């Protein structure tokens, strides 16, 4: 799941970036509203964590533009303490949720998972396909009851395939979801992750459609 973090406070932004990555998200971080507005028009993010007090374009303006373009992606706003007015304005401008600073990372991660679950139309927090069971919060995977150890990118890839079970994902769709701007994956990185997943989960778990992409059959 690829998240755009927009926060101009360097310390907070860095902390959130590192923490959210540890929670298994692919995170890109921008520090002003104008850059965020541009990025949101070109990159397929799954969710935005948006500070309201930002240089160049404030958070409410970024949010208003996102919704004016008909973009329904989940937006979680970060507001300062004692700013109920900002929170109300944010929610009424199209935000889906908010957190008051100081931000607790565990709470932010949990709210992000809830928003992503809702935007995907899922009820259960646990993903289950065939004998596979994936818990995004605990970052655990079992196959027919057996615990499976996965690297971070393998886990993210499997989660993406499970969320889209039965659908074919193209190589570029997968790469855009899996890698942020600061990642520089080798050209065969995706094949390597697929190879490792098949080794751990069984050869037929993931199917390749030559020249098209990959799918995890339902
Ligand atoms: Ca700020």
CSV table of C-alpha atoms and ligand atoms in Angstrom, one decimal:
chain,number,residue,atom,x,y,z
A,1,UNK,CA,0.0,0.0,0.0
A,2,UNK,CA,1.5,3.3,-1.1
A,3,UNK,CA,1.0,6.3,1.1
A,4,UNK,CA,1.8,10.0,0.5
A,5,UNK,CA,2.9,11.8,3.6
A,6,UNK,CA,2.7,15.6,3.5
A,7,UNK,CA,4.3,17.2,6.5
A,8,UNK,CA,6.6,20.2,6.6
A,9,UNK,CA,8.0,19.5,10.1
A,10,UNK,CA,11.3,17.7,9.3
A,11,UNK,CA,11.5,15.8,12.5
A,12,UNK,CA,7.9,14.7,12.6
A,13,UNK,CA,7.9,13.9,8.9
A,14,UNK,CA,11.1,11.8,9.2
A,15,UNK,CA,9.8,9.9,12.2
A,16,UNK,CA,6.4,9.1,10.6
A,17,UNK,CA,8.1,8.1,7.4
A,18,UNK,CA,10.4,5.6,9.1
A,19,UNK,CA,7.6,4.3,11.4
A,20,UNK,CA,5.1,3.8,8.6
A,21,UNK,CA,7.7,2.0,6.5
A,22,UNK,CA,8.3,-0.3,9.5
A,23,UNK,CA,4.5,-0.9,9.6
A,24,UNK,CA,4.8,-2.3,6.1
A,25,UNK,CA,3.6,0.7,4.0
A,26,UNK,CA,5.4,2.2,1.0
A,27,UNK,CA,5.8,5.9,1.9
A,28,UNK,CA,6.7,8.9,-0.1
A,29,UNK,CA,7.2,12.1,1.8
A,30,UNK,CA,6.7,15.7,0.6
A,31,UNK,CA,7.0,18.9,2.6
A,32,UNK,CA,4.8,21.4,0.8
A,33,UNK,CA,1.2,21.5,-0.5
A,34,UNK,CA,2.1,22.5,-4.1
A,35,UNK,CA,4.3,19.4,-4.6
A,36,UNK,CA,1.7,17.2,-3.0
A,37,UNK,CA,-1.0,18.6,-5.3
A,38,UNK,CA,1.2,17.8,-8.4
A,39,UNK,CA,2.1,14.3,-7.1
A,40,UNK,CA,-1.5,13.4,-6.4
A,41,UNK,CA,-2.3,14.2,-10.0
A,42,UNK,CA,0.3,11.8,-11.4
A,43,UNK,CA,1.0,9.0,-8.9
A,44,UNK,CA,-1.4,6.2,-7.9
A,45,UNK,CA,-1.3,6.6,-4.1
A,46,UNK,CA,-3.7,4.5,-1.9
A,47,UNK,CA,-4.0,7.1,0.9
A,48,UNK,CA,-2.7,10.5,1.9
A,49,UNK,CA,-1.6,11.6,5.4
A,50,UNK,CA,-2.0,15.4,5.1
A,51,UNK,CA,-0.8,18.0,7.5
A,52,UNK,CA,-3.0,21.2,7.3
A,53,UNK,CA,-0.4,23.9,8.0
A,54,UNK,CA,1.8,23.6,4.9
A,55,UNK,CA,3.9,26.1,2.9
A,56,UNK,CA,2.9,27.0,-0.8
A,57,UNK,CA,-0.6,25.5,-0.6
A,58,UNK,CA,-2.2,24.6,2.7
A,59,UNK,CA,-3.7,21.2,3.5
A,60,UNK,CA,-7.3,22.3,3.1
A,61,UNK,CA,-6.5,23.6,-0.4
A,62,UNK,CA,-4.7,20.4,-1.4
A,63,UNK,CA,-7.7,18.4,-0.1
A,64,UNK,CA,-10.3,20.6,-1.9
A,65,UNK,CA,-8.4,20.2,-5.2
A,66,UNK,CA,-8.2,16.4,-4.7
A,67,UNK,CA,-12.0,16.2,-4.2
A,68,UNK,CA,-12.7,18.7,-7.0
A,69,UNK,CA,-10.9,16.3,-9.4
A,70,UNK,CA,-13.3,13.6,-8.3
A,71,UNK,CA,-10.5,11.6,-6.6
A,72,UNK,CA,-12.0,9.5,-3.8
A,73,UNK,CA,-8.7,8.3,-2.2
A,74,UNK,CA,-8.7,8.2,1.6
A,75,UNK,CA,-7.3,11.3,3.2
A,76,UNK,CA,-6.3,11.5,6.9
A,77,UNK,CA,-5.5,15.0,8.1
A,78,UNK,CA,-3.1,15.9,10.9
A,79,UNK,CA,-4.3,18.9,13.0
A,80,UNK,CA,-2.7,20.8,15.8
A,81,UNK,CA,-4.0,20.6,19.4
A,82,UNK,CA,-6.8,23.0,20.2
A,83,UNK,CA,-7.8,23.4,16.6
A,84,UNK,CA,-11.3,21.9,16.5
A,85,UNK,CA,-12.2,24.4,13.9
A,86,UNK,CA,-9.5,23.0,11.5
A,87,UNK,CA,-10.7,19.5,12.2
A,88,UNK,CA,-14.3,20.4,11.3
A,89,UNK,CA,-13.2,22.3,8.2
A,90,UNK,CA,-11.0,19.4,7.1
A,91,UNK,CA,-13.7,16.8,7.5
A,92,UNK,CA,-16.2,19.0,5.8
A,93,UNK,CA,-13.7,19.6,2.9
A,94,UNK,CA,-13.5,15.9,2.3
A,95,UNK,CA,-11.1,14.3,4.8
A,96,UNK,CA,-12.0,10.8,5.9
A,97,UNK,CA,-10.3,10.9,9.3
A,98,UNK,CA,-8.1,13.0,11.4
A,99,UNK,CA,-5.5,12.8,14.1
A,100,UNK,CA,-4.5,15.5,16.6
A,101,UNK,CA,-0.7,16.1,17.1
A,102,UNK,CA,1.3,14.7,18.8
A,103,UNK,CA,0.8,11.7,16.5
A,104,UNK,CA,1.1,8.2,18.0
A,105,UNK,CA,2.5,6.0,15.3
A,106,UNK,CA,0.5,2.9,16.4
A,107,UNK,CA,-2.7,4.8,16.2
A,108,UNK,CA,-1.9,6.4,12.9
A,109,UNK,CA,-1.0,2.9,11.4
A,110,UNK,CA,-4.3,1.4,12.8
A,111,UNK,CA,-6.3,4.3,11.4
A,112,UNK,CA,-4.6,3.9,8.0
A,113,UNK,CA,-5.4,0.2,7.9
A,114,UNK,CA,-9.0,0.9,8.8
A,115,UNK,CA,-9.3,3.5,6.0
A,116,UNK,CA,-7.7,1.3,3.5
A,117,UNK,CA,-9.9,-1.6,4.5
A,118,UNK,CA,-13.0,0.6,4.1
A,119,UNK,CA,-11.9,2.0,0.8
A,120,UNK,CA,-11.4,-1.5,-0.5
A,121,UNK,CA,-14.9,-2.4,0.7
A,122,UNK,CA,-13.5,-5.1,3.0
A,123,UNK,CA,-15.2,-5.9,6.3
A,124,UNK,CA,-12.6,-8.2,7.9
A,125,UNK,CA,-9.2,-6.9,8.9
A,126,UNK,CA,-7.8,-10.3,8.0
A,127,UNK,CA,-7.2,-11.2,4.3
A,128,UNK,CA,-8.0,-14.9,3.4
A,129,UNK,CA,-7.6,-16.5,0.0
A,130,UNK,CA,-7.5,-20.2,-0.3
A,131,UNK,CA,-5.3,-21.6,2.5
A,132,UNK,CA,-3.6,-18.2,2.9
A,133,UNK,CA,-4.3,-15.9,5.8
A,134,UNK,CA,-2.6,-12.5,6.1
A,135,UNK,CA,-2.9,-10.1,9.1
A,136,UNK,CA,-1.8,-6.6,8.0
A,137,UNK,CA,-1.7,-5.3,11.6
A,138,UNK,CA,0.4,-8.1,13.1
A,139,UNK,CA,2.3,-8.5,9.7
A,140,UNK,CA,1.8,-12.2,9.9
A,141,UNK,CA,1.1,-14.8,7.2
A,142,UNK,CA,0.0,-18.4,7.5
A,143,UNK,CA,-0.4,-20.9,4.8
A,144,UNK,CA,-2.8,-23.8,5.8
A,145,UNK,CA,-2.2,-22.8,9.4
A,146,UNK,CA,1.6,-22.8,9.0
A,147,UNK,CA,3.4,-19.6,9.9
A,148,UNK,CA,5.4,-18.2,6.9
A,149,UNK,CA,8.4,-15.8,7.3
A,150,UNK,CA,8.4,-13.1,4.6
A,151,UNK,CA,10.6,-10.2,3.9
A,152,UNK,CA,8.9,-6.7,3.9
A,153,UNK,CA,8.6,-6.4,0.1
A,154,UNK,CA,7.4,-10.0,-0.2
A,155,UNK,CA,4.7,-9.3,2.5
A,156,UNK,CA,3.6,-6.1,0.7
A,157,UNK,CA,3.5,-8.0,-2.7
A,158,UNK,CA,1.5,-10.8,-1.2
A,159,UNK,CA,-0.9,-8.4,0.4
A,160,UNK,CA,-1.4,-6.6,-2.9
A,161,UNK,CA,-2.1,-9.9,-4.7
A,162,UNK,CA,-4.5,-11.1,-2.0
A,163,UNK,CA,-6.4,-7.8,-2.0
A,164,UNK,CA,-6.8,-8.2,-5.8
A,165,UNK,CA,-7.3,-12.0,-5.8
A,166,UNK,CA,-8.7,-13.3,-9.0
A,167,UNK,CA,-7.7,-10.1,-10.8
A,168,UNK,CA,-4.6,-9.7,-13.0
A,169,UNK,CA,-2.2,-7.0,-11.9
A,170,UNK,CA,0.2,-5.7,-14.5
A,171,UNK,CA,3.9,-5.4,-13.8
A,172,UNK,CA,3.7,-1.6,-13.6
A,173,UNK,CA,0.7,-1.6,-11.3
A,174,UNK,CA,2.6,-3.8,-8.9
A,175,UNK,CA,5.7,-1.8,-9.1
A,176,UNK,CA,3.9,1.5,-8.6
A,177,UNK,CA,2.2,0.1,-5.4
A,178,UNK,CA,5.4,-1.5,-4.1
A,179,UNK,CA,8.1,1.1,-4.7
A,180,UNK,CA,8.3,4.7,-3.6
A,181,UNK,CA,10.5,7.4,-5.1
A,182,UNK,CA,13.4,6.6,-2.8
A,183,UNK,CA,13.4,2.9,-3.8
A,184,UNK,CA,15.6,1.9,-6.7
A,185,UNK,CA,14.7,-1.7,-7.4
A,186,UNK,CA,16.7,-3.8,-9.8
A,187,UNK,CA,14.9,-4.5,-13.1
A,188,UNK,CA,14.3,-8.1,-12.0
A,189,UNK,CA,13.4,-7.3,-8.4
A,190,UNK,CA,9.8,-8.2,-8.9
A,191,UNK,CA,10.6,-11.6,-10.5
A,192,UNK,CA,12.9,-12.3,-7.5
A,193,UNK,CA,10.1,-11.5,-5.0
A,194,UNK,CA,7.6,-13.7,-7.0
A,195,UNK,CA,10.2,-16.5,-7.0
A,196,UNK,CA,10.7,-16.3,-3.3
A,197,UNK,CA,6.9,-16.2,-2.6
A,198,UNK,CA,6.4,-19.3,-4.7
A,199,UNK,CA,9.2,-21.1,-2.9
A,200,UNK,CA,7.6,-20.3,0.4
A,201,UNK,CA,3.9,-20.7,-0.5
A,202,UNK,CA,4.0,-23.3,-3.3
A,203,UNK,CA,4.6,-23.0,-7.0
A,204,UNK,CA,1.0,-22.6,-8.1
A,205,UNK,CA,0.1,-19.9,-5.6
A,206,UNK,CA,0.9,-17.1,-8.0
A,207,UNK,CA,0.3,-17.4,-11.7
A,208,UNK,CA,2.2,-15.6,-14.4
A,209,UNK,CA,0.3,-14.4,-17.5
A,210,UNK,CA,3.1,-13.9,-20.0
A,211,UNK,CA,3.4,-10.3,-21.2
A,212,UNK,CA,0.4,-9.3,-19.0
A,213,UNK,CA,1.2,-9.7,-15.3
A,214,UNK,CA,0.5,-11.8,-12.2
A,215,UNK,CA,-2.5,-13.1,-10.4
A,216,UNK,CA,-3.4,-14.9,-7.3
A,217,UNK,CA,-6.3,-17.2,-8.1
A,218,UNK,CA,-9.3,-17.0,-5.7
B,1,LIG,CA1,2.8,22.1,9.5
